[in-house]
Structures are given as C-alpha cells and as structure tokens.
Amino acid sequence: MSTTVTPKDTPPPDVPSSEDRGTRLPKAVVLLLTNRTVLLIALLVVLLVVMFSLDAAGMLRGNYNSDYLAAALINLVPLTMLALAELLVIVSGRGGIDLSLGSIVSLTSMVFGFMYGLWDWPLLLSILLAVVFGALCGAVNGALVAFIGFPPLIATLATYYAFWSLALVINDQQPISSPPIQELYDLSATFEIPLIGAYLPLIPLGVVLFLIPTVVVVWYLSDKTTFGRRLYGIGTNDVAAAWSGVNVRSTRFITYTIAGAIAGLVAVVTVSQFASARPDAGTSGNGMALPAITIAVLGGVAITGGVGRVLGVVLAALLIVWLNAGILLAFAGNTGSQLQLFALGAILVGAALLNGITTRRFSGSR
C-alpha cells in the first residue's frame, strides 16, 4: 500500500495562494497595484487629459496650459521637500511621523529673518545657520522619540505647539519684512532653461536652487549609503536590526535631525516666496505638515515603516500640486480652497486603503 505525503506548506487544492489570487487579476491591474510609480504616472496622465479637456470645452475660469502648470511648480518646492522629510521619518518605523515640521518652518523663518533681515549677516551664512537651527529642532524630536521613548505622535505634537508659540513670541507676532528680506523674492522668480528654454515654459528658480538638490541628497542618503540601509532595516524590524548590529536609537535620532534640517531649508524657501519672514509661514491654514504626510503616503510610503521611495513622493507631490491648480480654475472663490482640503483628505484615505490592500494581497511588493 502506498501513501502520499503532502508538504505542510502546500495549500489545499481548493484554497488558492495569495500569488494565485494576484495572478487572476489582469496584468495591467496588478502592475498598477504593485508599482506605485506606474500608478502615479497613470493618475497624472488622467488628470492632465481631464483638465485639458475641460479647458478646451471652456469650462474653466482660466487656461490650464503648460505655462500655468509650470507656474504652479512654485508650490511644489516646499511641499515636496517636506514630504521627503516625512518619508525619512515614516520609513524609520515605530509609528514614525513628524507633526512639528510646519512649526519648525515658522520658527526657523523668524530666526532667518533676524539673521539676514535685521542683523545683516551674509546670505549664505544665514541659510546655513537656518538649516542648522532646523536640524537642532529636529534633534529635539529625535531625542524625545529615540532616547526617551516618547511615541512620535505625542512628541512631535508637543513640539509643534512649542515651536509655534516661540515663532509667535520671538518678534511679538510681527513678520520681518526688511528690504533685504523683500529682495529675496528674486529667488522665487522664473527663469528660462538654457539651450532649450525657448521651447519650454519658464520654471520657478526654487526648483533648481532648492528642490532638485534636496531630492538628490535624500535619494542618495536613502538608496546609496549605509545609513539608508540601516534606516530601512529599523523601519522593517528594529529588533532584527539591533541584533544585526544596527544602532537603532542613533539611526532614528539622526533621521529626525535630517528632517528638521530639511524643514530649516524650507523656511528659507517660504521667506523668499512671501518676501517676508512670517511667524505662521508653516502653520497657516491647514499647515504644511499634513499635506506633506499625505503626499508621502500617496507616494507609497507605508505608515508601518520600512517602505517608500523618493520617486514616488516626487510624483505624488506633482499630482497634488497640479490637481490643486485645476481645482482653483474649476471652482470660483472660497469653494476651490475648501475643495482642495476635501481632495487632500480623500486622497489620504484612498492612499492608505491602497497601501493596505497592496500589502495584504501582494505581500512583499513595494
């Protein structure tokens, strides 16, 4: 008499594996669900097709064209930079999040305003010290989270209020708009790309001066360095990372410090855009932190940590900026601004659901 031995890890014939369930879907759908870059490119194409069609039909209050899209990139600069800061923090795991980034922007804007606008310090030195000051603020968050053990949500919420209050009282709630500060508006001007610029719309200068360098640095740190490997390691499983010799606390502390440094540079960007150092630069309206978190999640950063890429964040930011630009043309008055908030919330919920579905159905995909 012969017997058949079934391996323990072989599922019964009537229970399909997760891989089988995934392959039942069309390949295009699987690609959209498992590759966030492809999905975001597809959404960008859909958005542009819809908005260009509405423009051609005369249903918008202005022209949704290449010049308008290029001008909207001025909003892309600070949002993408802060979203990259959130990418690093969220990837670090253990509920990593930084709600204080907007307040760091506000406080550092005022500090930069004093240094460059009132004390007449050299511009490059003032920018460097603004980045250092932002890093110190981030280091406070890092110490609370990494060494003291505060939950990131509570720690950064506390520093959000602390930094915001300091930004308000440091100059008696008054902005700094001295002539040197007003002249910084030139950093937000548009310029023509050399050689091929005659065939393209003008691009905001901040894209080249601030955004592209930040994207390159964050990409290099996260993808090409030992620090990046440690960052993704502690985000995936910090216990296993510790057993393999990674200093989990130090890595997490450095991550929050880098996020603060990026926020410090964003403060310089906002001062140039407003031509004024404002105590509410990063906290007015719905603030800068929440849109940055939304963009990071939409870009494929898993809120559980360990997953996320720079390209996804950049594409998500571009999608949000151009969507907001279209909403403002489609709806008059305050309605457009309110619908922007609604769209932001809907996108955050959708991105979180998509991340969850992708993780459950296609485990191991990024």
mmCIF file of C-alpha atoms in Angstrom:
data_model
loop_
_atom_site.group_PDB
_atom_site.id
_atom_site.type_symbol
_atom_site.label_atom_id
_atom_site.label_comp_id
_atom_site.label_asym_id
_atom_site.label_seq_id
_atom_site.Cartn_x
_atom_site.Cartn_y
_atom_site.Cartn_z
ATOM 1 C CA MET A 1 0.000 0.000 0.000
ATOM 2 C CA SER A 2 1.378 3.426 -0.991
ATOM 3 C CA THR A 3 0.833 6.696 0.812
ATOM 4 C CA THR A 4 1.040 10.278 -0.416
ATOM 5 C CA VAL A 5 2.777 12.822 1.743
ATOM 6 C CA THR A 6 1.627 16.416 1.344
ATOM 7 C CA PRO A 7 4.156 19.093 2.391
ATOM 8 C CA LYS A 8 2.922 21.229 5.255
ATOM 9 C CA ASP A 9 3.424 24.470 3.381
ATOM 10 C CA THR A 10 1.392 23.335 0.317
ATOM 11 C CA PRO A 11 -2.125 24.815 0.453
ATOM 12 C CA PRO A 12 -5.117 22.513 -0.105
ATOM 13 C CA PRO A 13 -6.268 22.328 -3.725
ATOM 14 C CA ASP A 14 -9.410 24.367 -3.051
ATOM 15 C CA VAL A 15 -7.566 27.224 -1.277
ATOM 16 C CA PRO A 16 -5.659 29.435 -3.744
ATOM 17 C CA SER A 17 -2.431 31.015 -2.574
ATOM 18 C CA SER A 18 -2.010 34.781 -2.425
ATOM 19 C CA GLU A 19 0.089 34.600 -5.586
ATOM 20 C CA ASP A 20 -2.716 32.731 -7.372
ATOM 21 C CA ARG A 21 -5.243 35.323 -6.246
ATOM 22 C CA GLY A 22 -2.991 38.058 -7.607
ATOM 23 C CA THR A 23 -2.485 36.404 -10.966
ATOM 24 C CA ARG A 24 -6.250 36.162 -11.507
ATOM 25 C CA LEU A 25 -6.299 39.921 -11.975
ATOM 26 C CA PRO A 26 -5.362 41.438 -15.336
ATOM 27 C CA LYS A 27 -1.649 42.133 -15.577
ATOM 28 C CA ALA A 28 -2.260 45.860 -16.027
ATOM 29 C CA VAL A 29 -4.243 45.976 -12.777
ATOM 30 C CA VAL A 30 -1.562 44.010 -10.931
ATOM 31 C CA LEU A 31 1.080 46.409 -12.222
ATOM 32 C CA LEU A 32 -0.916 49.446 -11.073
ATOM 33 C CA LEU A 33 -1.441 47.938 -7.625
ATOM 34 C CA THR A 34 2.103 46.762 -7.060
ATOM 35 C CA ASN A 35 4.094 49.560 -8.685
ATOM 36 C CA ARG A 36 3.301 52.937 -7.167
ATOM 37 C CA THR A 37 5.387 54.773 -9.776
ATOM 38 C CA VAL A 38 3.291 53.355 -12.618
ATOM 39 C CA LEU A 39 0.070 54.168 -10.771
ATOM 40 C CA LEU A 40 1.067 57.772 -10.134
ATOM 41 C CA ILE A 41 2.144 58.290 -13.744
ATOM 42 C CA ALA A 42 -1.213 56.894 -14.865
ATOM 43 C CA LEU A 43 -3.064 59.226 -12.489
ATOM 44 C CA LEU A 44 -1.045 62.191 -13.748
ATOM 45 C CA VAL A 45 -1.966 61.332 -17.333
ATOM 46 C CA VAL A 46 -5.648 61.009 -16.416
ATOM 47 C CA LEU A 47 -5.574 64.322 -14.547
ATOM 48 C CA LEU A 48 -3.956 66.165 -17.441
ATOM 49 C CA VAL A 49 -6.325 64.649 -20.004
ATOM 50 C CA VAL A 50 -9.383 65.607 -17.923
ATOM 51 C CA MET A 51 -8.193 69.132 -17.186
ATOM 52 C CA PHE A 52 -7.062 69.831 -20.751
ATOM 53 C CA SER A 53 -10.443 68.583 -21.961
ATOM 54 C CA LEU A 54 -12.288 70.884 -19.566
ATOM 55 C CA ASP A 55 -10.077 73.755 -20.679
ATOM 56 C CA ALA A 56 -10.797 73.040 -24.343
ATOM 57 C CA ALA A 57 -14.530 72.940 -23.577
ATOM 58 C CA GLY A 58 -14.341 76.375 -21.928
ATOM 59 C CA MET A 59 -15.436 75.041 -18.531
ATOM 60 C CA LEU A 60 -12.561 76.571 -16.546
ATOM 61 C CA ARG A 61 -12.109 80.137 -15.333
ATOM 62 C CA GLY A 62 -8.608 80.303 -16.814
ATOM 63 C CA ASN A 63 -6.242 78.464 -19.122
ATOM 64 C CA TYR A 64 -4.986 75.111 -17.860
ATOM 65 C CA ASN A 65 -1.916 75.001 -20.090
ATOM 66 C CA SER A 66 1.824 74.390 -19.890
ATOM 67 C CA ASP A 67 2.559 77.908 -18.665
ATOM 68 C CA TYR A 68 0.024 77.563 -15.851
ATOM 69 C CA LEU A 69 1.396 74.152 -14.856
ATOM 70 C CA ALA A 70 4.956 75.483 -14.824
ATOM 71 C CA ALA A 71 3.946 78.451 -12.659
ATOM 72 C CA ALA A 72 2.231 76.057 -10.220
ATOM 73 C CA LEU A 73 5.576 74.372 -9.605
ATOM 74 C CA ILE A 74 6.396 77.144 -7.157
ATOM 75 C CA ASN A 75 4.087 75.318 -4.728
ATOM 76 C CA LEU A 76 5.833 72.051 -5.498
ATOM 77 C CA VAL A 77 9.112 73.150 -3.932
ATOM 78 C CA PRO A 78 8.239 73.374 -0.203
ATOM 79 C CA LEU A 79 5.638 70.593 -0.284
ATOM 80 C CA THR A 80 7.957 68.061 -1.902
ATOM 81 C CA MET A 81 10.855 68.938 0.372
ATOM 82 C CA LEU A 82 8.746 68.436 3.493
ATOM 83 C CA ALA A 83 7.236 65.256 2.059
ATOM 84 C CA LEU A 84 10.771 63.903 1.623
ATOM 85 C CA ALA A 85 11.448 64.770 5.257
ATOM 86 C CA GLU A 86 8.307 62.837 6.226
ATOM 87 C CA LEU A 87 9.443 59.936 4.034
ATOM 88 C CA LEU A 88 12.603 59.542 6.112
ATOM 89 C CA VAL A 89 10.740 59.796 9.406
ATOM 90 C CA ILE A 90 7.908 57.438 8.468
ATOM 91 C CA VAL A 91 10.266 54.870 6.945
ATOM 92 C CA SER A 92 12.113 54.738 10.290
ATOM 93 C CA GLY A 93 9.168 52.808 11.731
ATOM 94 C CA ARG A 94 7.656 52.536 15.200
ATOM 95 C CA GLY A 95 4.853 54.903 14.211
ATOM 96 C CA GLY A 96 7.326 57.472 12.917
ATOM 97 C CA ILE A 97 5.714 60.766 11.998
ATOM 98 C CA ASP A 98 6.595 64.431 12.424
ATOM 99 C CA LEU A 99 3.729 66.828 13.028
ATOM 100 C CA SER A 100 6.090 69.630 14.007
ATOM 101 C CA LEU A 101 7.666 70.273 10.602
ATOM 102 C CA GLY A 102 5.339 73.200 9.855
ATOM 103 C CA SER A 103 6.192 74.802 13.189
ATOM 104 C CA ILE A 104 9.904 74.288 12.551
ATOM 105 C CA VAL A 105 9.422 76.134 9.264
ATOM 106 C CA SER A 106 7.676 79.007 11.067
ATOM 107 C CA LEU A 107 10.254 79.312 13.851
ATOM 108 C CA THR A 108 13.240 78.980 11.534
ATOM 109 C CA SER A 109 11.715 81.576 9.195
ATOM 110 C CA MET A 110 11.759 84.073 12.040
ATOM 111 C CA VAL A 111 15.305 83.146 13.057
ATOM 112 C CA PHE A 112 16.434 83.512 9.447
ATOM 113 C CA GLY A 113 14.601 86.852 9.280
ATOM 114 C CA PHE A 114 16.572 88.125 12.256
ATOM 115 C CA MET A 115 19.911 86.902 10.924
ATOM 116 C CA TYR A 116 19.610 88.127 7.367
ATOM 117 C CA GLY A 117 16.903 90.774 7.537
ATOM 118 C CA LEU A 118 17.772 92.619 10.753
ATOM 119 C CA TRP A 119 21.322 91.690 11.705
ATOM 120 C CA ASP A 120 22.708 91.926 8.136
ATOM 121 C CA TRP A 121 24.511 88.605 8.262
ATOM 122 C CA PRO A 122 25.711 87.233 4.873
ATOM 123 C CA LEU A 123 23.040 85.367 2.921
ATOM 124 C CA LEU A 124 24.871 82.056 2.559
ATOM 125 C CA LEU A 125 25.815 82.046 6.240
ATOM 126 C CA SER A 126 22.216 82.807 7.206
ATOM 127 C CA ILE A 127 20.918 79.964 5.021
ATOM 128 C CA LEU A 128 23.465 77.553 6.503
ATOM 129 C CA LEU A 129 22.575 78.569 10.056
ATOM 130 C CA ALA A 130 18.859 78.250 9.254
ATOM 131 C CA VAL A 131 19.463 74.655 8.190
ATOM 132 C CA VAL A 132 21.485 74.047 11.366
ATOM 133 C CA PHE A 133 18.759 75.580 13.521
ATOM 134 C CA GLY A 134 16.130 73.410 11.827
ATOM 135 C CA ALA A 135 18.337 70.386 12.484
ATOM 136 C CA LEU A 136 18.520 71.310 16.177
ATOM 137 C CA CYS A 137 14.727 71.449 16.319
ATOM 138 C CA GLY A 138 14.596 68.063 14.631
ATOM 139 C CA ALA A 139 17.162 66.775 17.126
ATOM 140 C CA VAL A 140 14.760 67.665 19.950
ATOM 141 C CA ASN A 141 12.157 65.430 18.311
ATOM 142 C CA GLY A 142 14.759 62.739 17.755
ATOM 143 C CA ALA A 143 15.863 62.786 21.392
ATOM 144 C CA LEU A 144 12.278 62.556 22.640
ATOM 145 C CA VAL A 145 11.462 59.654 20.327
ATOM 146 C CA ALA A 146 14.720 57.704 20.143
ATOM 147 C CA PHE A 147 16.271 58.119 23.583
ATOM 148 C CA ILE A 148 13.401 58.947 25.937
ATOM 149 C CA GLY A 149 10.895 56.703 24.192
ATOM 150 C CA PHE A 150 8.006 59.105 23.567
ATOM 151 C CA PRO A 151 5.531 57.989 20.886
ATOM 152 C CA PRO A 152 6.334 60.056 17.775
ATOM 153 C CA LEU A 153 2.762 61.349 17.503
ATOM 154 C CA ILE A 154 2.823 62.742 21.049
ATOM 155 C CA ALA A 155 6.406 64.018 20.909
ATOM 156 C CA THR A 156 6.020 65.919 17.645
ATOM 157 C CA LEU A 157 2.575 67.225 18.591
ATOM 158 C CA ALA A 158 4.109 68.698 21.750
ATOM 159 C CA THR A 159 6.986 70.293 19.845
ATOM 160 C CA TYR A 160 4.522 71.511 17.210
ATOM 161 C CA TYR A 161 2.887 73.712 19.841
ATOM 162 C CA ALA A 162 6.203 74.632 21.457
ATOM 163 C CA PHE A 163 7.924 75.732 18.241
ATOM 164 C CA TRP A 164 4.799 77.508 17.024
ATOM 165 C CA SER A 165 4.481 79.509 20.247
ATOM 166 C CA LEU A 166 8.159 80.506 20.055
ATOM 167 C CA ALA A 167 7.666 81.646 16.459
ATOM 168 C CA LEU A 168 4.807 83.884 17.605
ATOM 169 C CA VAL A 169 6.511 85.470 20.614
ATOM 170 C CA ILE A 170 10.025 85.863 19.206
ATOM 171 C CA ASN A 171 9.015 89.074 17.432
ATOM 172 C CA ASP A 172 5.702 89.845 19.140
ATOM 173 C CA GLN A 173 3.722 88.080 16.376
ATOM 174 C CA GLN A 174 5.060 90.522 13.781
ATOM 175 C CA PRO A 175 6.616 89.456 10.460
ATOM 176 C CA ILE A 176 10.026 90.680 9.370
ATOM 177 C CA SER A 177 9.843 92.465 6.024
ATOM 178 C CA SER A 178 13.036 94.486 5.855
ATOM 179 C CA PRO A 179 14.459 95.424 2.417
ATOM 180 C CA PRO A 180 16.983 92.522 2.357
ATOM 181 C CA ILE A 181 14.146 90.074 3.036
ATOM 182 C CA GLN A 182 11.952 91.600 0.336
ATOM 183 C CA GLU A 183 14.778 91.310 -2.182
ATOM 184 C CA LEU A 184 14.857 87.543 -1.592
ATOM 185 C CA TYR A 185 11.722 87.336 -3.715
ATOM 186 C CA ASP A 186 14.122 87.119 -6.653
ATOM 187 C CA LEU A 187 14.876 83.529 -5.538
ATOM 188 C CA SER A 188 11.264 82.649 -6.403
ATOM 189 C CA ALA A 189 11.357 84.242 -9.842
ATOM 190 C CA THR A 190 11.061 82.183 -13.013
ATOM 191 C CA PHE A 191 13.875 81.565 -15.455
ATOM 192 C CA GLU A 192 14.425 80.160 -18.918
ATOM 193 C CA ILE A 193 16.178 76.813 -19.147
ATOM 194 C CA PRO A 194 19.433 77.226 -21.124
ATOM 195 C CA LEU A 195 19.551 75.953 -24.708
ATOM 196 C CA ILE A 196 16.015 74.536 -24.804
ATOM 197 C CA GLY A 197 14.251 77.202 -22.752
ATOM 198 C CA ALA A 198 12.808 78.931 -25.810
ATOM 199 C CA TYR A 199 10.609 75.887 -26.410
ATOM 200 C CA LEU A 200 9.531 75.389 -22.785
ATOM 201 C CA PRO A 201 7.629 77.473 -20.230
ATOM 202 C CA LEU A 202 9.532 79.412 -17.584
ATOM 203 C CA ILE A 203 10.419 77.390 -14.461
ATOM 204 C CA PRO A 204 10.499 78.754 -10.882
ATOM 205 C CA LEU A 205 14.094 79.237 -9.761
ATOM 206 C CA GLY A 206 13.414 77.435 -6.480
ATOM 207 C CA VAL A 207 13.049 74.146 -8.359
ATOM 208 C CA VAL A 208 16.726 74.299 -9.299
ATOM 209 C CA LEU A 209 18.117 76.029 -6.206
ATOM 210 C CA PHE A 210 16.276 74.069 -3.513
ATOM 211 C CA LEU A 211 14.096 71.211 -4.735
ATOM 212 C CA ILE A 212 16.405 69.279 -7.060
ATOM 213 C CA PRO A 213 19.381 69.344 -4.634
ATOM 214 C CA THR A 214 17.135 68.115 -1.808
ATOM 215 C CA VAL A 215 15.730 65.308 -3.957
ATOM 216 C CA VAL A 216 19.228 64.204 -4.950
ATOM 217 C CA VAL A 217 20.559 64.290 -1.385
ATOM 218 C CA VAL A 218 17.607 62.386 0.098
ATOM 219 C CA TRP A 219 17.735 59.819 -2.717
ATOM 220 C CA TYR A 220 21.458 59.313 -2.203
ATOM 221 C CA LEU A 221 21.124 59.001 1.571
ATOM 222 C CA SER A 222 18.241 56.552 1.417
ATOM 223 C CA ASP A 223 19.374 54.399 -1.529
ATOM 224 C CA LYS A 224 23.157 54.546 -1.712
ATOM 225 C CA THR A 225 24.511 54.797 1.825
ATOM 226 C CA THR A 226 24.908 52.604 4.878
ATOM 227 C CA PHE A 227 22.629 54.992 6.754
ATOM 228 C CA GLY A 228 19.869 54.309 4.217
ATOM 229 C CA ARG A 229 20.189 50.546 4.650
ATOM 230 C CA ARG A 230 20.023 50.973 8.403
ATOM 231 C CA LEU A 231 17.021 53.261 8.075
ATOM 232 C CA TYR A 232 15.000 50.733 6.088
ATOM 233 C CA GLY A 233 16.238 47.992 8.379
ATOM 234 C CA ILE A 234 14.947 49.594 11.581
ATOM 235 C CA GLY A 235 11.728 50.534 9.814
ATOM 236 C CA THR A 236 11.089 46.952 8.759
ATOM 237 C CA ASN A 237 12.061 45.314 12.054
ATOM 238 C CA ASP A 238 14.093 47.270 14.566
ATOM 239 C CA VAL A 239 14.602 44.226 16.815
ATOM 240 C CA ALA A 240 16.185 42.264 13.990
ATOM 241 C CA ALA A 241 18.182 45.352 13.004
ATOM 242 C CA ALA A 242 19.501 45.689 16.553
ATOM 243 C CA TRP A 243 20.521 42.022 16.605
ATOM 244 C CA SER A 244 22.447 42.567 13.373
ATOM 245 C CA GLY A 245 24.442 45.391 14.926
ATOM 246 C CA VAL A 246 22.483 48.481 13.916
ATOM 247 C CA ASN A 247 22.310 51.260 16.494
ATOM 248 C CA VAL A 248 18.539 51.738 16.312
ATOM 249 C CA ARG A 249 18.333 54.758 18.609
ATOM 250 C CA SER A 250 21.126 56.638 16.902
ATOM 251 C CA THR A 251 19.724 55.957 13.429
ATOM 252 C CA ARG A 252 16.259 57.129 14.426
ATOM 253 C CA PHE A 253 17.698 60.238 16.120
ATOM 254 C CA ILE A 254 19.673 61.154 13.003
ATOM 255 C CA THR A 255 16.563 60.675 10.870
ATOM 256 C CA TYR A 256 14.536 63.241 12.804
ATOM 257 C CA THR A 257 17.519 65.589 12.773
ATOM 258 C CA ILE A 258 17.764 65.385 8.972
ATOM 259 C CA ALA A 259 14.027 66.017 8.687
ATOM 260 C CA GLY A 260 14.445 69.151 10.787
ATOM 261 C CA ALA A 261 17.336 70.314 8.600
ATOM 262 C CA ILE A 262 15.139 69.990 5.503
ATOM 263 C CA ALA A 263 12.430 71.990 7.267
ATOM 264 C CA GLY A 264 15.031 74.665 8.014
ATOM 265 C CA LEU A 265 15.816 74.942 4.313
ATOM 266 C CA VAL A 266 12.088 75.087 3.534
ATOM 267 C CA ALA A 267 11.925 78.088 5.862
ATOM 268 C CA VAL A 268 14.308 79.944 3.537
ATOM 269 C CA VAL A 269 12.097 78.957 0.600
ATOM 270 C CA THR A 270 8.962 80.326 2.260
ATOM 271 C CA VAL A 271 10.702 83.581 3.219
ATOM 272 C CA SER A 272 11.678 84.095 -0.414
ATOM 273 C CA GLN A 273 8.188 83.245 -1.670
ATOM 274 C CA PHE A 274 6.417 85.562 0.780
ATOM 275 C CA ALA A 275 9.173 88.227 0.662
ATOM 276 C CA SER A 276 8.652 88.225 4.417
ATOM 277 C CA ALA A 277 9.646 86.145 7.433
ATOM 278 C CA ARG A 278 6.274 85.220 8.898
ATOM 279 C CA PRO A 279 5.563 83.533 12.248
ATOM 280 C CA ASP A 280 2.819 81.468 10.606
ATOM 281 C CA ALA A 281 4.759 80.517 7.466
ATOM 282 C CA GLY A 282 4.384 76.784 8.037
ATOM 283 C CA THR A 283 1.250 76.690 10.167
ATOM 284 C CA SER A 284 -1.289 78.973 8.485
ATOM 285 C CA GLY A 285 -4.390 77.321 7.081
ATOM 286 C CA ASN A 286 -4.074 73.570 7.337
ATOM 287 C CA GLY A 287 -0.309 73.889 7.803
ATOM 288 C CA MET A 288 2.478 72.226 5.865
ATOM 289 C CA ALA A 289 2.928 69.010 7.831
ATOM 290 C CA LEU A 290 -0.396 67.356 6.998
ATOM 291 C CA PRO A 291 -0.124 67.862 3.214
ATOM 292 C CA ALA A 292 3.451 66.566 3.405
ATOM 293 C CA ILE A 293 2.281 63.421 5.205
ATOM 294 C CA THR A 294 -0.492 62.958 2.633
ATOM 295 C CA ILE A 295 1.967 63.247 -0.238
ATOM 296 C CA ALA A 296 4.338 60.765 1.399
ATOM 297 C CA VAL A 297 1.578 58.178 1.896
ATOM 298 C CA LEU A 298 0.244 58.727 -1.630
ATOM 299 C CA GLY A 299 3.796 58.254 -2.899
ATOM 300 C CA GLY A 300 3.874 54.732 -1.483
ATOM 301 C CA VAL A 301 5.426 55.301 1.936
ATOM 302 C CA ALA A 302 3.946 52.690 4.275
ATOM 303 C CA ILE A 303 2.897 54.173 7.610
ATOM 304 C CA THR A 304 4.122 50.969 9.257
ATOM 305 C CA GLY A 305 7.677 51.838 8.188
ATOM 306 C CA GLY A 306 10.359 50.281 6.036
ATOM 307 C CA VAL A 307 8.763 51.026 2.651
ATOM 308 C CA GLY A 308 8.965 54.152 0.499
ATOM 309 C CA ARG A 309 10.927 55.663 -2.363
ATOM 310 C CA VAL A 310 11.883 59.192 -3.373
ATOM 311 C CA LEU A 311 10.490 58.962 -6.921
ATOM 312 C CA GLY A 312 7.039 58.035 -5.644
ATOM 313 C CA VAL A 313 6.983 61.039 -3.324
ATOM 314 C CA VAL A 314 8.037 63.439 -6.099
ATOM 315 C CA LEU A 315 5.344 62.120 -8.464
ATOM 316 C CA ALA A 316 2.713 62.279 -5.716
ATOM 317 C CA ALA A 317 3.625 65.883 -4.955
ATOM 318 C CA LEU A 318 3.361 66.773 -8.636
ATOM 319 C CA LEU A 319 -0.070 65.136 -8.783
ATOM 320 C CA ILE A 320 -1.317 67.050 -5.734
ATOM 321 C CA VAL A 321 0.029 70.411 -6.948
ATOM 322 C CA TRP A 322 -1.444 70.113 -10.432
ATOM 323 C CA LEU A 323 -4.738 68.800 -9.037
ATOM 324 C CA ASN A 324 -4.981 71.777 -6.688
ATOM 325 C CA ALA A 325 -4.173 74.103 -9.572
ATOM 326 C CA GLY A 326 -7.009 72.584 -11.589
ATOM 327 C CA ILE A 327 -9.479 72.833 -8.714
ATOM 328 C CA LEU A 328 -8.796 76.551 -8.368
ATOM 329 C CA LEU A 329 -9.658 77.060 -12.034
ATOM 330 C CA ALA A 330 -12.760 74.877 -11.890
ATOM 331 C CA PHE A 331 -14.390 76.454 -8.833
ATOM 332 C CA ALA A 332 -14.701 80.132 -8.043
ATOM 333 C CA GLY A 333 -13.960 81.918 -4.782
ATOM 334 C CA ASN A 334 -13.503 80.115 -1.485
ATOM 335 C CA THR A 335 -15.136 76.966 -2.843
ATOM 336 C CA GLY A 336 -11.963 75.974 -4.647
ATOM 337 C CA SER A 337 -9.838 76.260 -1.495
ATOM 338 C CA GLN A 338 -12.323 74.189 0.507
ATOM 339 C CA LEU A 339 -12.464 71.514 -2.178
ATOM 340 C CA GLN A 340 -8.685 71.343 -2.122
ATOM 341 C CA LEU A 341 -8.896 70.288 1.525
ATOM 342 C CA PHE A 342 -11.601 67.747 0.698
ATOM 343 C CA ALA A 343 -9.492 66.320 -2.119
ATOM 344 C CA LEU A 344 -6.464 66.130 0.183
ATOM 345 C CA GLY A 345 -8.421 64.155 2.775
ATOM 346 C CA ALA A 346 -9.949 61.850 0.171
ATOM 347 C CA ILE A 347 -6.535 61.178 -1.356
ATOM 348 C CA LEU A 348 -5.050 60.375 2.057
ATOM 349 C CA VAL A 349 -7.805 57.848 2.798
ATOM 350 C CA GLY A 350 -7.518 56.335 -0.669
ATOM 351 C CA ALA A 351 -3.741 56.070 -0.474
ATOM 352 C CA ALA A 352 -3.890 54.404 2.954
ATOM 353 C CA LEU A 353 -6.503 51.929 1.715
ATOM 354 C CA LEU A 354 -4.452 51.177 -1.377
ATOM 355 C CA ASN A 355 -1.343 50.586 0.726
ATOM 356 C CA GLY A 356 -3.294 48.189 2.923
ATOM 357 C CA ILE A 357 -4.830 46.296 0.011
ATOM 358 C CA THR A 358 -1.496 46.008 -1.754
ATOM 359 C CA THR A 359 0.244 44.757 1.388
ATOM 360 C CA ARG A 360 -2.403 42.110 2.084
ATOM 361 C CA ARG A 361 -2.843 40.855 -1.475
ATOM 362 C CA PHE A 362 0.717 41.159 -2.732
ATOM 363 C CA SER A 363 2.901 40.720 0.330
ATOM 364 C CA GLY A 364 6.496 41.664 -0.241
ATOM 365 C CA SER A 365 5.713 44.155 -3.032
ATOM 366 C CA ARG A 366 6.899 47.716 -2.830
#
